[in-house]
Amino acid sequence: MYALIMDLPDAKRPGFYAQIVKALAADAPPFDRDKDLLIYDEPLIRDEAGGIMNKYHVEYEELELILLDAGTELAPTFTDFGLVTRLEHAYVYADQILLFRLSEGTEDNRRLALLQMEEHLQARSTRNGESYYAVEAHLADLMSGIAKAYNCSIQLID
């Protein structure tokens, strides 16, 4: 997912924000939003939103998010690495999170590896009958090492 976070100026006339919202609704309607964060499912629409920000002289930053599946279990520390919008969609910051599934090895070995990984998990979910997990990106080597210790491996999810 493609996001844009607005840095709205404080001292603007009444209706300024309403003008931006109206322009966005007409030319770049977001897929989802959370306060000043606009979320798009296509980069071209986010680019259109950036053009609207430029027109109104509003500073913004672009970022990429990963939409997690409905029903994803979130760790208490999840909000350090993602957010849940008013529409109850859970997103993680793409540059901070590693998504993976455990592969190879026996079911018992995968279960034991997962027990070892548990304290590092930020989210866990199931897609098409397969479980996947989210951890901080800098823990990639640790997750691989744990998996290897139990004769398993991690398979990254794009």
Short mmCIF file of C-alpha atoms in Angstrom, two decimals:
data_model
loop_
_atom_site.label_atom_id
_atom_site.label_comp_id
_atom_site.label_asym_id
_atom_site.label_seq_id
_atom_site.Cartn_x
_atom_site.Cartn_y
_atom_site.Cartn_z
CA MET A 1 0.00 0.00 0.00
CA TYR A 2 1.14 3.53 -0.71
CA ALA A 3 0.69 6.21 1.91
CA LEU A 4 1.10 9.91 2.29
CA ILE A 5 1.25 11.66 5.63
CA MET A 6 0.28 15.33 5.61
CA ASP A 7 1.90 17.97 7.77
CA LEU A 8 -0.97 20.44 7.91
CA PRO A 9 -0.05 24.00 8.89
CA ASP A 10 -1.56 25.23 12.16
CA ALA A 11 -2.40 28.82 11.28
CA LYS A 12 -4.66 28.45 8.24
CA ARG A 13 -8.05 30.02 7.64
CA PRO A 14 -11.21 28.04 8.44
CA GLY A 15 -12.17 25.77 5.60
CA PHE A 16 -8.59 25.19 4.40
CA TYR A 17 -8.66 21.55 5.45
CA ALA A 18 -12.14 21.15 3.91
CA GLN A 19 -10.78 22.39 0.56
CA ILE A 20 -8.06 19.76 0.63
CA VAL A 21 -10.52 17.00 1.57
CA LYS A 22 -12.82 18.06 -1.29
CA ALA A 23 -9.93 18.05 -3.79
CA LEU A 24 -8.78 14.64 -2.58
CA ALA A 25 -12.29 13.19 -2.83
CA ALA A 26 -12.57 14.42 -6.42
CA ASP A 27 -9.12 13.54 -7.77
CA ALA A 28 -7.38 11.15 -5.35
CA PRO A 29 -9.80 9.35 -3.05
CA PRO A 30 -7.89 7.29 -0.49
CA PHE A 31 -8.44 3.57 0.06
CA ASP A 32 -8.21 4.20 3.82
CA ARG A 33 -7.05 6.92 6.19
CA ASP A 34 -6.03 7.60 9.74
CA LYS A 35 -5.96 11.24 10.84
CA ASP A 36 -3.36 12.92 8.57
CA LEU A 37 -2.32 9.62 6.95
CA LEU A 38 -3.86 8.85 3.57
CA ILE A 39 -3.56 5.28 2.26
CA TYR A 40 -3.79 4.33 -1.41
CA ASP A 41 -3.77 0.99 -3.18
CA GLU A 42 -2.12 2.45 -6.30
CA PRO A 43 1.02 4.62 -6.49
CA LEU A 44 -0.43 6.81 -9.23
CA ILE A 45 -3.33 7.88 -7.04
CA ARG A 46 -0.90 8.70 -4.23
CA ASP A 47 1.05 10.80 -6.74
CA GLU A 48 -2.19 12.67 -7.55
CA ALA A 49 -2.65 13.32 -3.82
CA GLY A 50 0.91 14.64 -3.69
CA GLY A 51 0.04 17.06 -6.47
CA ILE A 52 -2.92 18.30 -4.43
CA MET A 53 -0.65 18.76 -1.41
CA ASN A 54 1.75 20.79 -3.56
CA LYS A 55 -1.11 22.93 -4.89
CA TYR A 56 -2.15 23.83 -1.34
CA HIS A 57 1.47 24.17 -0.12
CA VAL A 58 1.09 21.35 2.39
CA GLU A 59 4.23 19.45 3.34
CA TYR A 60 3.94 15.67 3.14
CA GLU A 61 5.97 12.50 3.32
CA GLU A 62 5.46 9.31 1.32
CA LEU A 63 5.76 5.88 2.88
CA GLU A 64 4.88 2.30 2.12
CA LEU A 65 2.64 0.13 4.25
CA ILE A 66 1.69 -3.53 4.19
CA LEU A 67 -1.97 -4.33 4.75
CA LEU A 68 -2.37 -7.31 7.06
CA ASP A 69 -5.21 -9.77 6.72
CA ALA A 70 -8.40 -9.37 8.74
CA GLY A 71 -8.22 -11.29 12.00
CA THR A 72 -4.47 -10.81 12.41
CA GLU A 73 -3.35 -11.13 16.05
CA LEU A 74 -1.38 -8.05 17.09
CA ALA A 75 1.21 -7.85 19.86
CA PRO A 76 0.83 -5.12 22.52
CA THR A 77 3.89 -3.37 21.02
CA PHE A 78 2.43 -3.47 17.49
CA THR A 79 1.74 0.27 17.39
CA ASP A 80 5.49 0.90 17.36
CA PHE A 81 5.59 -0.74 13.91
CA GLY A 82 2.15 -0.21 12.48
CA LEU A 83 -1.35 1.11 12.98
CA VAL A 84 -4.99 0.16 12.92
CA THR A 85 -7.27 2.59 11.10
CA ARG A 86 -10.85 3.57 11.90
CA LEU A 87 -11.94 1.01 9.29
CA GLU A 88 -10.07 -1.54 11.46
CA HIS A 89 -7.48 -2.35 8.81
CA ALA A 90 -4.10 -3.23 10.33
CA TYR A 91 -0.99 -1.98 8.51
CA VAL A 92 2.73 -2.33 9.20
CA TYR A 93 5.44 0.05 8.03
CA ALA A 94 7.09 -1.81 5.15
CA ASP A 95 10.61 -0.63 6.02
CA GLN A 96 10.37 -1.75 9.65
CA ILE A 97 8.76 -5.19 9.46
CA LEU A 98 9.73 -8.56 8.03
CA LEU A 99 6.88 -10.91 7.06
CA PHE A 100 7.69 -14.61 6.86
CA ARG A 101 6.32 -18.10 7.19
CA LEU A 102 8.07 -21.15 8.60
CA SER A 103 8.81 -23.85 6.06
CA GLU A 104 10.54 -27.22 5.90
CA GLY A 105 11.09 -29.31 8.99
CA THR A 106 8.51 -31.34 10.83
CA GLU A 107 5.37 -29.84 12.30
CA ASP A 108 6.82 -30.36 15.80
CA ASN A 109 10.06 -28.58 14.85
CA ARG A 110 8.14 -25.65 13.36
CA ARG A 111 6.05 -25.44 16.54
CA LEU A 112 9.20 -25.42 18.71
CA ALA A 113 10.85 -22.79 16.52
CA LEU A 114 7.75 -20.65 16.79
CA LEU A 115 7.78 -20.95 20.58
CA GLN A 116 11.35 -19.61 20.54
CA MET A 117 10.33 -16.75 18.20
CA GLU A 118 7.18 -15.87 20.13
CA GLU A 119 8.63 -13.03 22.21
CA HIS A 120 9.69 -11.17 19.03
CA LEU A 121 6.44 -11.46 17.06
CA GLN A 122 4.56 -8.24 16.32
CA ALA A 123 1.73 -9.97 14.45
CA ARG A 124 0.57 -13.41 13.35
CA SER A 125 -2.05 -14.35 10.82
CA THR A 126 -3.26 -17.00 8.43
CA ARG A 127 -3.65 -16.61 4.67
CA ASN A 128 -4.90 -19.41 2.45
CA GLY A 129 -4.48 -21.88 5.31
CA GLU A 130 -0.83 -20.94 5.95
CA SER A 131 0.36 -19.04 9.01
CA TYR A 132 2.65 -16.07 8.64
CA TYR A 133 4.41 -13.84 11.13
CA ALA A 134 5.71 -10.29 11.43
CA VAL A 135 8.86 -9.26 13.32
CA GLU A 136 11.07 -6.20 13.36
CA ALA A 137 13.12 -6.18 10.14
CA HIS A 138 16.46 -6.12 11.96
CA LEU A 139 15.63 -9.51 13.49
CA ALA A 140 15.86 -11.36 10.14
CA ASP A 141 19.12 -13.14 11.03
CA LEU A 142 17.81 -14.11 14.46
CA MET A 143 14.64 -15.62 12.96
CA SER A 144 16.70 -17.52 10.38
CA GLY A 145 19.02 -18.79 13.12
CA ILE A 146 16.16 -19.99 15.29
CA ALA A 147 14.51 -21.72 12.33
CA LYS A 148 17.81 -23.38 11.37
CA ALA A 149 18.33 -24.61 14.95
CA TYR A 150 15.06 -26.53 14.60
CA ASN A 151 15.81 -27.79 11.06
CA CYS A 152 13.32 -25.33 9.55
CA SER A 153 13.70 -22.23 7.43
CA ILE A 154 11.92 -18.95 7.01
CA GLN A 155 10.31 -18.01 3.74
CA LEU A 156 9.98 -14.28 3.22
CA ILE A 157 6.65 -12.86 2.08
CA ASP A 158 6.69 -9.88 -0.27
#
